[in-house]
Short mmCIF file of C-alpha atoms in Angstrom, two decimals:
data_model
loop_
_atom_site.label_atom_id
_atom_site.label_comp_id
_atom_site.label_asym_id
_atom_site.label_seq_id
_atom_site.Cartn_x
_atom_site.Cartn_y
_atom_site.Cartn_z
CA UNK G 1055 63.25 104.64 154.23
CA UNK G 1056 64.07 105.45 158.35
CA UNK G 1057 66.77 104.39 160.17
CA UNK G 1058 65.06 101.76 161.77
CA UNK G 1059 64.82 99.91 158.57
CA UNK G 1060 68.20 100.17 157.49
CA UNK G 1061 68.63 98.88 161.30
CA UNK G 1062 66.29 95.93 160.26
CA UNK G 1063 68.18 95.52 156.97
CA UNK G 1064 71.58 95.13 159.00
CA UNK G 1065 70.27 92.57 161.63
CA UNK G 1066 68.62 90.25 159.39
CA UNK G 1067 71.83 90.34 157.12
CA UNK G 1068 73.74 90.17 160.35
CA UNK G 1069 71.76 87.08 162.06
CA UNK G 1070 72.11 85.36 158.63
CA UNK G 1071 75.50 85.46 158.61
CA UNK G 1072 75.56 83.27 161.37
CA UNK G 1073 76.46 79.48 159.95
CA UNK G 1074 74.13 77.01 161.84
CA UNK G 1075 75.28 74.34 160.17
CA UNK G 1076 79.10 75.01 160.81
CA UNK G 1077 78.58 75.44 164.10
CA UNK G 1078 75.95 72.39 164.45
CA UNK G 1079 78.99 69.95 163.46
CA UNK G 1080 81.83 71.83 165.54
CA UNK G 1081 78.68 70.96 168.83
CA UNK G 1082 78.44 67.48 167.59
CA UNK G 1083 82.25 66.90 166.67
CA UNK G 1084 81.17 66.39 162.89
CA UNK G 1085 83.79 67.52 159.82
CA UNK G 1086 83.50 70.78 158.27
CA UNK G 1087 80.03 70.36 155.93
CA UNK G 1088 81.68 72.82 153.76
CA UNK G 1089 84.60 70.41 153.22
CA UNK G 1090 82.55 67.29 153.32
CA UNK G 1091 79.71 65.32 151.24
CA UNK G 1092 78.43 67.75 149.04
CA UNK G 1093 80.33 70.70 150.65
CA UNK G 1094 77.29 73.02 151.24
CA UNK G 1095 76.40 74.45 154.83
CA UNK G 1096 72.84 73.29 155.20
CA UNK G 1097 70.48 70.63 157.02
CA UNK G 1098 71.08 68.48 153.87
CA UNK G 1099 74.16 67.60 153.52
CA UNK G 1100 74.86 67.45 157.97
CA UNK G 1101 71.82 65.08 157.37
CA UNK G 1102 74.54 62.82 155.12
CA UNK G 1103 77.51 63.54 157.71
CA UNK G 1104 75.42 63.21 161.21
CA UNK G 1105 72.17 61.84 160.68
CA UNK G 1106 69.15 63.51 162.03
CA UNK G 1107 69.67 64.88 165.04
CA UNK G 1108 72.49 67.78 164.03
CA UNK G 1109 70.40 68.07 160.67
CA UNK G 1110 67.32 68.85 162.76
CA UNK G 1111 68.87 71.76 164.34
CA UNK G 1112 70.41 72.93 161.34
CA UNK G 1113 67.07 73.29 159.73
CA UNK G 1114 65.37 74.94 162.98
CA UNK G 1115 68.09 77.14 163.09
CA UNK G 1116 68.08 78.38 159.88
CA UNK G 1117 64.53 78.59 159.66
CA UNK G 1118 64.41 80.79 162.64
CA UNK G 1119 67.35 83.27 161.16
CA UNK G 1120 64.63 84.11 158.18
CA UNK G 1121 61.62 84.30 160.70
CA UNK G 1122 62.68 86.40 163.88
CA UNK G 1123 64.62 89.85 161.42
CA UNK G 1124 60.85 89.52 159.53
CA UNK G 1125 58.59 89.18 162.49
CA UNK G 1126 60.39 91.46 164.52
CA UNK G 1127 59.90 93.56 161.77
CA UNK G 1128 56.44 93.21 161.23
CA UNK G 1129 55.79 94.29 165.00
CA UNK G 1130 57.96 97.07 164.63
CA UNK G 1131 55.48 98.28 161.90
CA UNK G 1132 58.21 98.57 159.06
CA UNK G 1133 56.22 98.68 155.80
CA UNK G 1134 55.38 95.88 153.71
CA UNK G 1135 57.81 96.21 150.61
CA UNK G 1136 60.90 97.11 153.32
CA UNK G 1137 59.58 93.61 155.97
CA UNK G 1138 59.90 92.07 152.72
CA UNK G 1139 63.05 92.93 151.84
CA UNK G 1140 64.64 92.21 155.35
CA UNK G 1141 63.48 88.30 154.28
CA UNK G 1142 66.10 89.06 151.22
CA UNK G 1143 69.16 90.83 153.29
CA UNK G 1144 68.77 87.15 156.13
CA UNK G 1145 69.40 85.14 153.15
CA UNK G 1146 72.04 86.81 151.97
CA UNK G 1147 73.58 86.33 154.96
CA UNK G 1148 73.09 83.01 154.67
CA UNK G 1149 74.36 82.83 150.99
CA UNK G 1150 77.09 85.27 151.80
CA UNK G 1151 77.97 85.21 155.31
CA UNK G 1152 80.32 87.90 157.18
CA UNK G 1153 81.67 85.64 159.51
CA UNK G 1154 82.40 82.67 156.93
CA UNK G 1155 84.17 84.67 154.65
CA UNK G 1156 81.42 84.87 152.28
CA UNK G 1157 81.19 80.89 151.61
CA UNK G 1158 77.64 79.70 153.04
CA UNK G 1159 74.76 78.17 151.41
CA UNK G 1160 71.81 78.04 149.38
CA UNK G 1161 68.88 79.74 151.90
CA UNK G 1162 65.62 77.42 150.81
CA UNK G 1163 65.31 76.86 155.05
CA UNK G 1164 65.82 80.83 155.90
CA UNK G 1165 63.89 81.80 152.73
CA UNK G 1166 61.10 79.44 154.23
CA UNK G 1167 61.36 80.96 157.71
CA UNK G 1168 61.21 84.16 156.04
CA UNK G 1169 57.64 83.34 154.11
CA UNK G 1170 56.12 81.94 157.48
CA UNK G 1171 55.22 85.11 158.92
CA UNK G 1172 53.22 85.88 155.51
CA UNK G 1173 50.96 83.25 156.49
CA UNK G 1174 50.57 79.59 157.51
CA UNK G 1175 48.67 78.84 154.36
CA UNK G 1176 51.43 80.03 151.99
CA UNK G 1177 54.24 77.84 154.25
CA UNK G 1178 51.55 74.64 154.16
CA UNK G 1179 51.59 75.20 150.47
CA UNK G 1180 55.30 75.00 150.15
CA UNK G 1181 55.73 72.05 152.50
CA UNK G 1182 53.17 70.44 150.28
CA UNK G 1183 55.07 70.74 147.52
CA UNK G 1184 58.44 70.23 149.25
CA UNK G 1185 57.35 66.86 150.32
CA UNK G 1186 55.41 65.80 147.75
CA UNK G 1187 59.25 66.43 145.67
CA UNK G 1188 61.31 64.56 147.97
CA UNK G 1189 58.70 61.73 148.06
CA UNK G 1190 58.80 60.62 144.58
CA UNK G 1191 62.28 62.03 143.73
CA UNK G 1192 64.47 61.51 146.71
CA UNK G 1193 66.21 64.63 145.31
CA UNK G 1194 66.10 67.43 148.56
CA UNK G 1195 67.49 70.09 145.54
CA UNK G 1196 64.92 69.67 143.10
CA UNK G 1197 62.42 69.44 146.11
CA UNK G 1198 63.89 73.04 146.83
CA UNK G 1199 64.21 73.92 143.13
CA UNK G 1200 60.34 73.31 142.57
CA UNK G 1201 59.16 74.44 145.79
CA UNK G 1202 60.97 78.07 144.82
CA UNK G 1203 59.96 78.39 141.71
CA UNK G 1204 56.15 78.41 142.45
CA UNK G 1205 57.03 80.26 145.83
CA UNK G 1206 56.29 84.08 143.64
CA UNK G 1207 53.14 82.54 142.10
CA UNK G 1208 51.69 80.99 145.27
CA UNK G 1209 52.67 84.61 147.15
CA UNK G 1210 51.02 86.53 143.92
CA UNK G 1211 47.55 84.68 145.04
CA UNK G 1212 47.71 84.92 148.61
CA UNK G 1213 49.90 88.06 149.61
CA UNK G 1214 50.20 89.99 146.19
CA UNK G 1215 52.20 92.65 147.43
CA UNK G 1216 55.00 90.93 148.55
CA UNK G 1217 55.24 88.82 145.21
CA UNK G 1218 58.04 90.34 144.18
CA UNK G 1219 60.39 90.14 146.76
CA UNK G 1220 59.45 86.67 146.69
CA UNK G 1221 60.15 86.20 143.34
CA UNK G 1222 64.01 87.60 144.27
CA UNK G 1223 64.36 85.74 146.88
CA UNK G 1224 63.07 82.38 144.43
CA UNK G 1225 65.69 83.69 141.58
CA UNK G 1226 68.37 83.88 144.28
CA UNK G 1227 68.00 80.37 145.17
CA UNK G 1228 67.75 78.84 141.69
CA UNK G 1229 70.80 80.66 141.40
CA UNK G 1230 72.70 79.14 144.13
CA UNK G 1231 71.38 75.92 142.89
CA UNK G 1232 72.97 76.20 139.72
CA UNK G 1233 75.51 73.26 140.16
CA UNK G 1234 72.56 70.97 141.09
CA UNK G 1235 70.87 71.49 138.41
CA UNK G 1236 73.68 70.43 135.88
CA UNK G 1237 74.23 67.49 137.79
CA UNK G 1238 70.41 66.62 138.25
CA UNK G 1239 70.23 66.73 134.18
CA UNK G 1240 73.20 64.74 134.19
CA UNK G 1241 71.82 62.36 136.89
CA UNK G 1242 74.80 62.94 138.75
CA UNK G 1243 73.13 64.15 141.66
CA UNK G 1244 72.91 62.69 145.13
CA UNK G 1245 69.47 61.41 146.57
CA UNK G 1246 68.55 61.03 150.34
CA UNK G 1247 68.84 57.43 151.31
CA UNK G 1248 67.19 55.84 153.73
CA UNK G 1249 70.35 55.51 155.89
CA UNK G 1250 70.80 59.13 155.68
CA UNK G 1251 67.28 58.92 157.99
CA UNK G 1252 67.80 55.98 159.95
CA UNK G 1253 71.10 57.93 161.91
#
């Protein structure tokens, strides 16, 4: 491993760190997502406090925090199994971000922006499956859940050698989705309405 990868490593960890959605709201003169609706920092839940606009740039945002530390690393020539582990380090910097003491959120957008650079079929895939989710569910976390979960298997077909990292990145999310999935069995858990759009 070279200094330049540990270099990569830090950056992508670094840029994750950086809370779109906190600082989304303080733009748009929202309430802290972490201490509002469903109190997690992500396009999701600033959809439910301010509509689509803020939620829109939450999601570009944290799309692009998984994509540049990846492609940047890709034309820096870093090898395969190390670009795919600087995809892991930008969502733990989402999960677990510096300059949020540690408290940020679940990843699904960065871990997406992280996978587009392994191709465009692989992300059309996962959108697929994404929408199809939130389309007869309403449920964004079980959209994210499912989506996830066949993430390593989809990867495995396409771009085998970076199934595995994949497949960390996927466990890492289910984990952080933990308390969703109690409350989806105890149907408990919060759909997207169709005023949630309309803002």
């Amino acid at each position: 491993m070279t200094a330049l990868t540990i270099l990569m490593f830090a950056s992508a960890y670094l840029l994750g760190s950086i809370s779109s959605a906190i600082l989304v709201c303080q733009l748009f003169g929202l309430a802290d997502p972490r201490e509002t609706g469903s109190g997690n920092p992500g396009a999701t839940n600033v959809l439910r406090i301010g509509g689509k606009l803020p939620a829109s740039l939450v999601l570009i945002l944290d799309i692009l925090k998984g994509t540049i530390p990846v492609y940047a690393s890709y034309h820096l020539e870093i090898e395969p199994i190390y670009l795919a582990f600087v995809a892991v380090f930008a969502c733990l910097g989402h999960m677990l971000p510096l300059f949020f003491h540690f408290s940020g959120g679940k990843a699904v957008a960065t871990a997406f922006g992280a996978i587009l650079p392994l191709g465009l079929e692989l992300a059309a895939l996962l959108i697929l499956t994404w929408g199809l989710v939130i389309y007869l569910t309403k449920y964004s976390s079980l959209a994210a859940i499912v989506s996830v979960c066949i993430a390593p298997f989809l990867t495995m077909l396409i771009k085998p050698e970076f199934a595995i990292p994949v497949g960390i990145l996927s466990a890492l999310i289910v984990f952080r989705h933990k308390d969703n999935i109690v409350r989806l069995m105890r149907g408990h858990e919060s759909k997207i309405t169709l005023k949630n759009l309309s803002k």
